[in-house]
Amino acid sequence: MKEYQTITEISGPLVFVETDEPIGYDEMVEIETPSGETRRGQVLEAASDHVAIQVFEGTDGIDRDSSVRFLGETLKMPVTEDLLGRVLDGSGQPIDGGPDIVPDERHDIIGAAINPTAREYPEEFIQTGVSAIDGMNTLVRGQKLPIFSASGLPHNDLALQIARQATVPEEAADEDEEESEFAVVFGAMGITAEEANEFMDDFERTGALERSVVFMNLADDPAVERTITPRLVLTTAEYLAFEKDYHVLVILTDMTNYCEALREIGAAREEVPGRRGYPGYMYTDLAELYERAGRIDGRDGSVTQIPILTMPGDDETHPIPDLTGYITEGQIYIDRDLQSQGISPPINVLPSLSRLMDDGIGEGLTRADHADVSDQLYAAYAEGEDLRDLVNIVGREALSESDNKYLDFAERFETEFVDQGFTTDRDIDETLDIAWDLLSMLPRSELNRIGEDLLDEHYTGDEEQEPVEATAD
Amino acid sequence: MSQATQEQTVSDDGVIESVSGPVVTATDLQARMNDVVYVGEEGLMGEVIEIEGNITTIQVYEETSAVSPGEPVTNTGEPLTVDLGPGMLDTIYDGVQRPLDVLESQMGAFLDRGVDAPGIDLEKEWEFTPTVEVGEEVGPGDVVGTVDETISIEHKVLVPPDFEGGAVESVEDGSFTVTEAVVTLDSGEEVTMHQEWPVREARPTVEKQTPTTPLVSGQRILDGLFPLAKGGTAAIPGPFGSGKTVTQQSLAKFADADIVVYVGCGERGNEMTEVIDDFPELPDPQTGNPLMARTCLIANTSNMPVAARESCVYTGITIAEYYRDMGYDVALMADSTSRWAEAMREISSRLEEMPGEEGYPAYLAARLSAFYERAGYFENVNGTEGSVSVIGAVSPPGGDFSEPVTQNTLRIVKTFWALDADLAERRHFPAINWDESYSLYRSQLDPWFENEIAADWSETRQWAIDTLDEESELQEIVQLVGKDALPEDQQLTLEVARYLREAWLQQNAFHDVDRYCPPEKTYQILTAIKAFNDEAFEALDAGVPVDEITSIDAAPQLNRIATTPDEETEEFVTDLTEEIANQLQEQY
């Protein structure tokens, strides 16, 4: 093992060391401080006579006499099925007082990209029991669907609700002969101890902990450690999914803290900053995380990701949500207005989107009317929302009867369809039936996104009393 | 470019000096700019991007973890090239033309590094049919024979453009691998079915011509309002979730090009998988054969190495030019050019170059325009005509079109399809904003549409544009006072414009019938709406209240034309216009 006492510079999270032999890029490093503490780090830049090291646990207490050991390998995560039920810190050390982890294998935490030809296209519906998601932004196995939230909004409650309620309904599950088990891998990056307790309490109360692996990097833990936490999480998830056949749901919170840590390292390295000071390679870096969701041909497990991020200043054009949206397969927006109206979960469906929805729904997967109903709900709710602006100016009386119907629809859509609380678990039939109930308020001729046969089957509105003669045939 | 096809040249090896992500510097390497080198013990592929004194900077196309200073760097002495020959269609490559299915069989589901595979199968035998005879004079670019590459495409074997040419000395007929000579010339040159070409250099042509035929896309808003020419360039910018990829894929599926090269540059893995799954199943609307038989896919997903993302658009366009040289019309989709620009920015910042706007390198505009200039309708060296159309998606941060990549792209391309988040939110797809978009090809393509589809094509289109323009003006008033405060004729215009939007501009990419709309049908729907418009205004003049006009039963049927099977459309439209006329005339 190579050991040096040749630190030349310490700056923020970075330590520069002179070396006389070649050190590999990304190699792991241990630094022993004069007081005997050991810090771990990673080589960020390797030159023939010096290296730059990023220290995960903070550089305080390190001085120029500290000794630096290069371990000759890149960072590995010890993986085993026994990790289920365990709580680890942000760099993978157990903090639950349990026994040491005896790894079956050690995996490189920089995951290799999945070959697109080896992927299986995700199309298995996951029922989250949340109408706004199941009905209109359907989640499927192997998808990455982030929650775009902001400070003070209940994104954690929603994430917990999804983790608790997520199932694959019977019909879809029949295809697999032996059903693979669900597991949750939870990665906390820079969340407060209180939030962490909230998650842990819920996991323990519902018994979810025994099928979970929890990684905790709290707000007062070193920021740099946050850059490896999600990689440990995903390495564990991939192991469980692709080698142990689990259907893994990965929850990462809060990606904003992760990106702040990236910026901190970038600034310490004096890199040329990109937008708002974030490094220019942030897109690539985030993609290396998010793209580790998916399914692989011939393997039973899957990795489904729900990253959570808080948009600084509720600004969706901020680089963090912006770059995330370009990589992930949709997004779920948590909305401050809906929250203040007391609607929970306060999901704003209009800007929300699930890109993989079209292939995961319909006859045999969910229900034949699902796609049309979802489209129509979007169109009608958007129309109602538009009219609300107008009402503020001209008042309700000035609007036509049909416009008033749309306004009522938007109102009921929020209070009946979206507002279900964090404990109600609705199956997909229930969700769609509520949708039909709402759509039947509108004249049949207005429902132009829905096929005639489906209207015949499900539409319950009173066609005779409509002001508009609405027999479209 | 591949080790397998690379003859071992004299190696002027160097030694790694430093490693920082995809950027590696080496000392003592005798290399020219853009030479391909193999880095480290594992032989990771890279390209020389800077030479300063004894220090050579290399961008590496693979992940560089654990590579350390002191490891060797081998120079191939050749720039980054692609292998050209039969077998490229129905294949999926990564950004440096390694076939992904071969990589999967070599290293499993995850992409490992340091593995190489030739771009075309060197072992496979193809049935070569000569088209020249002994004694015939052939020059660079000339066709010497054909190979049935796929069920749809006849691959023409060309004399490489850098050959001298001469009289044919011998010619073979039968099954050969791509490395065996099929024609020998008296100049001593041997023509095989395989050639190489450096990706950063355009293949030679005689001249660029003005394109006059449209690339029919089967998308109503594109063919109807903002057509693209064969050999034209288009940009599709839009914020995330506005449907860039769906639009690009619809074009790849339905555009009437002979060959489609689809470059997934820094985008999602699952999206590429969808293309790989769908294309072999879907029929090409022109030939009925599987779409994959005319398609070459290049997939460099966002988590694959960043340097290969920079090169993948060049790999794509070089393949496109090769098929153009055979006289084919080729369409290249690049999704997304912003990722390519960001790859440039990332490499540039690692080189510590002085940044231009928003951190992008100062040569961004030059690189973009050089790329788009490789599109066009050309007279080829061998006298045939062929085209390369380029459609580039742009992903502007925050959906803000004033950012450098969008702006620099708009200065070059002649068609602009602006995607709009508002339209996407109300599920109006394709979410192409008709106020902001434009096509500068309209006037040069009108004669084609007027000859092939309908003599009043451009007039009818102008009517649609005027109506939509009027609607956007009226909408501003409606926002203030409500619809009922408008005069009756304006209310009727709003109703007609609504049908234009819902029955004509909207198109469902996931509906079996609606996803492809031939230009005839695009015209039929438009005339049906116009017929409604004319009858309705007549009824209004005759004193029928606007509410009664808009509430006739038959009008909402306009929305159903799009999903009516193509062969029934004509009858459906005739019946419907008659029904509308009857119902309206009954009112007065």
GROMACS .gro file of N, CA, C and O in nm, chain B residues 283-325:
model
  172
  756PRO      N    1  -4.461  -0.112  -3.998
  756PRO     CA    2  -4.436  -0.110  -4.143
  756PRO      C    3  -4.401   0.030  -4.191
  756PRO      O    4  -4.452   0.129  -4.139
  757ASP      N    5  -4.313   0.036  -4.288
  757ASP     CA    6  -4.279   0.160  -4.355
  757ASP      C    7  -4.399   0.197  -4.444
  757ASP      O    8  -4.440   0.117  -4.527
  758PRO      N    9  -4.460   0.316  -4.425
  758PRO     CA   10  -4.580   0.348  -4.502
  758PRO      C   11  -4.555   0.350  -4.653
  758PRO      O   12  -4.648   0.335  -4.730
  759GLN      N   13  -4.431   0.369  -4.696
  759GLN     CA   14  -4.404   0.371  -4.840
  759GLN      C   15  -4.395   0.230  -4.899
  759GLN      O   16  -4.446   0.202  -5.004
  760THR      N   17  -4.327   0.139  -4.829
  760THR     CA   18  -4.300   0.008  -4.889
  760THR      C   19  -4.374  -0.105  -4.821
  760THR      O   20  -4.386  -0.213  -4.877
  761GLY      N   21  -4.421  -0.083  -4.699
  761GLY     CA   22  -4.486  -0.191  -4.625
  761GLY      C   23  -4.388  -0.284  -4.555
  761GLY      O   24  -4.427  -0.369  -4.477
  762ASN      N   25  -4.258  -0.268  -4.583
  762ASN     CA   26  -4.157  -0.351  -4.515
  762ASN      C   27  -4.133  -0.297  -4.374
  762ASN      O   28  -4.166  -0.184  -4.344
  763PRO      N   29  -4.071  -0.378  -4.287
  763PRO     CA   30  -4.042  -0.325  -4.153
  763PRO      C   31  -3.957  -0.199  -4.161
  763PRO      O   32  -3.867  -0.189  -4.246
  764LEU      N   33  -3.987  -0.105  -4.073
  764LEU     CA   34  -3.915   0.022  -4.073
  764LEU      C   35  -3.766   0.005  -4.053
  764LEU      O   36  -3.684   0.081  -4.105
  765MET      N   37  -3.730  -0.096  -3.974
  765MET     CA   38  -3.590  -0.114  -3.941
  765MET      C   39  -3.506  -0.140  -4.067
  765MET      O   40  -3.387  -0.112  -4.069
  766ALA      N   41  -3.572  -0.191  -4.173
  766ALA     CA   42  -3.499  -0.224  -4.295
  766ALA      C   43  -3.445  -0.100  -4.365
  766ALA      O   44  -3.363  -0.109  -4.455
  767ARG      N   45  -3.491   0.018  -4.324
  767ARG     CA   46  -3.437   0.140  -4.386
  767ARG      C   47  -3.370   0.229  -4.281
  767ARG      O   48  -3.342   0.345  -4.306
  768THR      N   49  -3.352   0.176  -4.162
  768THR     CA   50  -3.309   0.260  -4.051
  768THR      C   51  -3.175   0.218  -3.995
  768THR      O   52  -3.146   0.100  -3.983
  769CYS      N   53  -3.092   0.318  -3.964
  769CYS     CA   54  -2.969   0.294  -3.890
  769CYS      C   55  -2.980   0.375  -3.760
  769CYS      O   56  -3.005   0.495  -3.765
  770LEU      N   57  -2.964   0.309  -3.648
  770LEU     CA   58  -2.978   0.378  -3.520
  770LEU      C   59  -2.842   0.401  -3.457
  770LEU      O   60  -2.756   0.313  -3.460
  771ILE      N   61  -2.824   0.520  -3.402
  771ILE     CA   62  -2.703   0.548  -3.327
  771ILE      C   63  -2.747   0.594  -3.189
  771ILE      O   64  -2.817   0.693  -3.176
  772ALA      N   65  -2.710   0.517  -3.088
  772ALA     CA   66  -2.760   0.546  -2.954
  772ALA      C   67  -2.643   0.575  -2.864
  772ALA      O   68  -2.560   0.490  -2.838
  773ASN      N   69  -2.634   0.699  -2.820
  773ASN     CA   70  -2.537   0.730  -2.718
  773ASN      C   71  -2.616   0.793  -2.604
  773ASN      O   72  -2.639   0.912  -2.604
  774THR      N   73  -2.664   0.710  -2.514
  774THR     CA   74  -2.755   0.760  -2.411
  774THR      C   75  -2.680   0.851  -2.314
  774THR      O   76  -2.557   0.855  -2.314
  775SER      N   77  -2.758   0.921  -2.230
  775SER     CA   78  -2.699   1.028  -2.150
  775SER      C   79  -2.594   0.977  -2.051
  775SER      O   80  -2.512   1.055  -2.004
  776ASN      N   81  -2.598   0.849  -2.015
  776ASN     CA   82  -2.498   0.801  -1.919
  776ASN      C   83  -2.382   0.731  -1.988
  776ASN      O   84  -2.295   0.677  -1.923
  777MET      N   85  -2.383   0.730  -2.120
  777MET     CA   86  -2.266   0.677  -2.190
  777MET      C   87  -2.162   0.788  -2.199
  777MET      O   88  -2.194   0.904  -2.186
  778PRO      N   89  -2.033   0.754  -2.223
  778PRO     CA   90  -1.928   0.854  -2.210
  778PRO      C   91  -1.951   0.980  -2.293
  778PRO      O   92  -1.998   0.974  -2.406
  779VAL      N   93  -1.915   1.092  -2.233
  779VAL     CA   94  -1.950   1.222  -2.290
  779VAL      C   95  -1.877   1.249  -2.421
  779VAL      O   96  -1.932   1.311  -2.511
  780ALA      N   97  -1.755   1.201  -2.436
  780ALA     CA   98  -1.681   1.231  -2.558
  780ALA      C   99  -1.744   1.161  -2.678
  780ALA      O  100  -1.748   1.214  -2.789
  781ALA      N  101  -1.798   1.040  -2.654
  781ALA     CA  102  -1.864   0.969  -2.764
  781ALA      C  103  -1.993   1.040  -2.804
  781ALA      O  104  -2.041   1.026  -2.915
  782ARG      N  105  -2.048   1.118  -2.711
  782ARG     CA  106  -2.167   1.196  -2.742
  782ARG      C  107  -2.130   1.307  -2.840
  782ARG      O  108  -2.206   1.343  -2.927
  783GLU      N  109  -2.009   1.358  -2.822
  783GLU     CA  110  -1.964   1.465  -2.911
  783GLU      C  111  -1.948   1.410  -3.053
  783GLU      O  112  -1.976   1.478  -3.150
  784SER      N  113  -1.905   1.284  -3.065
  784SER     CA  114  -1.875   1.232  -3.198
  784SER      C  115  -1.996   1.168  -3.265
  784SER      O  116  -1.993   1.146  -3.386
  785CYS      N  117  -2.103   1.138  -3.190
  785CYS     CA  118  -2.208   1.054  -3.249
  785CYS      C  119  -2.283   1.124  -3.363
  785CYS      O  120  -2.323   1.059  -3.458
  786VAL      N  121  -2.298   1.257  -3.356
  786VAL     CA  122  -2.368   1.323  -3.467
  786VAL      C  123  -2.284   1.317  -3.595
  786VAL      O  124  -2.339   1.307  -3.704
  787TYR      N  125  -2.151   1.318  -3.579
  787TYR     CA  126  -2.066   1.309  -3.697
  787TYR      C  127  -2.071   1.168  -3.756
  787TYR      O  128  -2.073   1.150  -3.878
  788THR      N  129  -2.070   1.067  -3.667
  788THR     CA  130  -2.084   0.930  -3.714
  788THR      C  131  -2.212   0.918  -3.796
  788THR      O  132  -2.213   0.862  -3.906
  789GLY      N  133  -2.321   0.975  -3.743
  789GLY     CA  134  -2.451   0.967  -3.810
  789GLY      C  135  -2.449   1.034  -3.946
  789GLY      O  136  -2.493   0.975  -4.046
  790ILE      N  137  -2.395   1.154  -3.953
  790ILE     CA  138  -2.407   1.225  -4.080
  790ILE      C  139  -2.314   1.165  -4.186
  790ILE      O  140  -2.343   1.169  -4.305
  791THR      N  141  -2.204   1.104  -4.143
  791THR     CA  142  -2.116   1.040  -4.241
  791THR      C  143  -2.185   0.919  -4.302
  791THR      O  144  -2.178   0.896  -4.424
  792ILE      N  145  -2.255   0.842  -4.221
  792ILE     CA  146  -2.332   0.729  -4.273
  792ILE      C  147  -2.440   0.780  -4.368
  792ILE      O  148  -2.461   0.725  -4.476
  793ALA      N  149  -2.506   0.890  -4.328
  793ALA     CA  150  -2.610   0.948  -4.414
  793ALA      C  151  -2.553   0.989  -4.550
  793ALA      O  152  -2.612   0.962  -4.654
  794GLU      N  153  -2.435   1.052  -4.549
  794GLU     CA  154  -2.375   1.096  -4.675
  794GLU      C  155  -2.338   0.979  -4.765
  794GLU      O  156  -2.347   0.987  -4.887
  795TYR      N  157  -2.297   0.869  -4.702
  795TYR     CA  158  -2.260   0.751  -4.780
  795TYR      C  159  -2.380   0.699  -4.860
  795TYR      O  160  -2.370   0.669  -4.978
  796TYR      N  161  -2.498   0.693  -4.794
  796TYR     CA  162  -2.617   0.648  -4.867
  796TYR      C  163  -2.663   0.752  -4.968
  796TYR      O  164  -2.717   0.719  -5.073
  797ARG      N  165  -2.641   0.880  -4.936
  797ARG     CA  166  -2.672   0.985  -5.033
  797ARG      C  167  -2.593   0.964  -5.161
  797ARG      O  168  -2.645   0.979  -5.271
  798ASP      N  169  -2.466   0.926  -5.146
  798ASP     CA  170  -2.381   0.904  -5.263
  798ASP      C  171  -2.437   0.795  -5.354
  798ASP      O  172  -2.403   0.788  -5.472
   0.00000   0.00000   0.00000
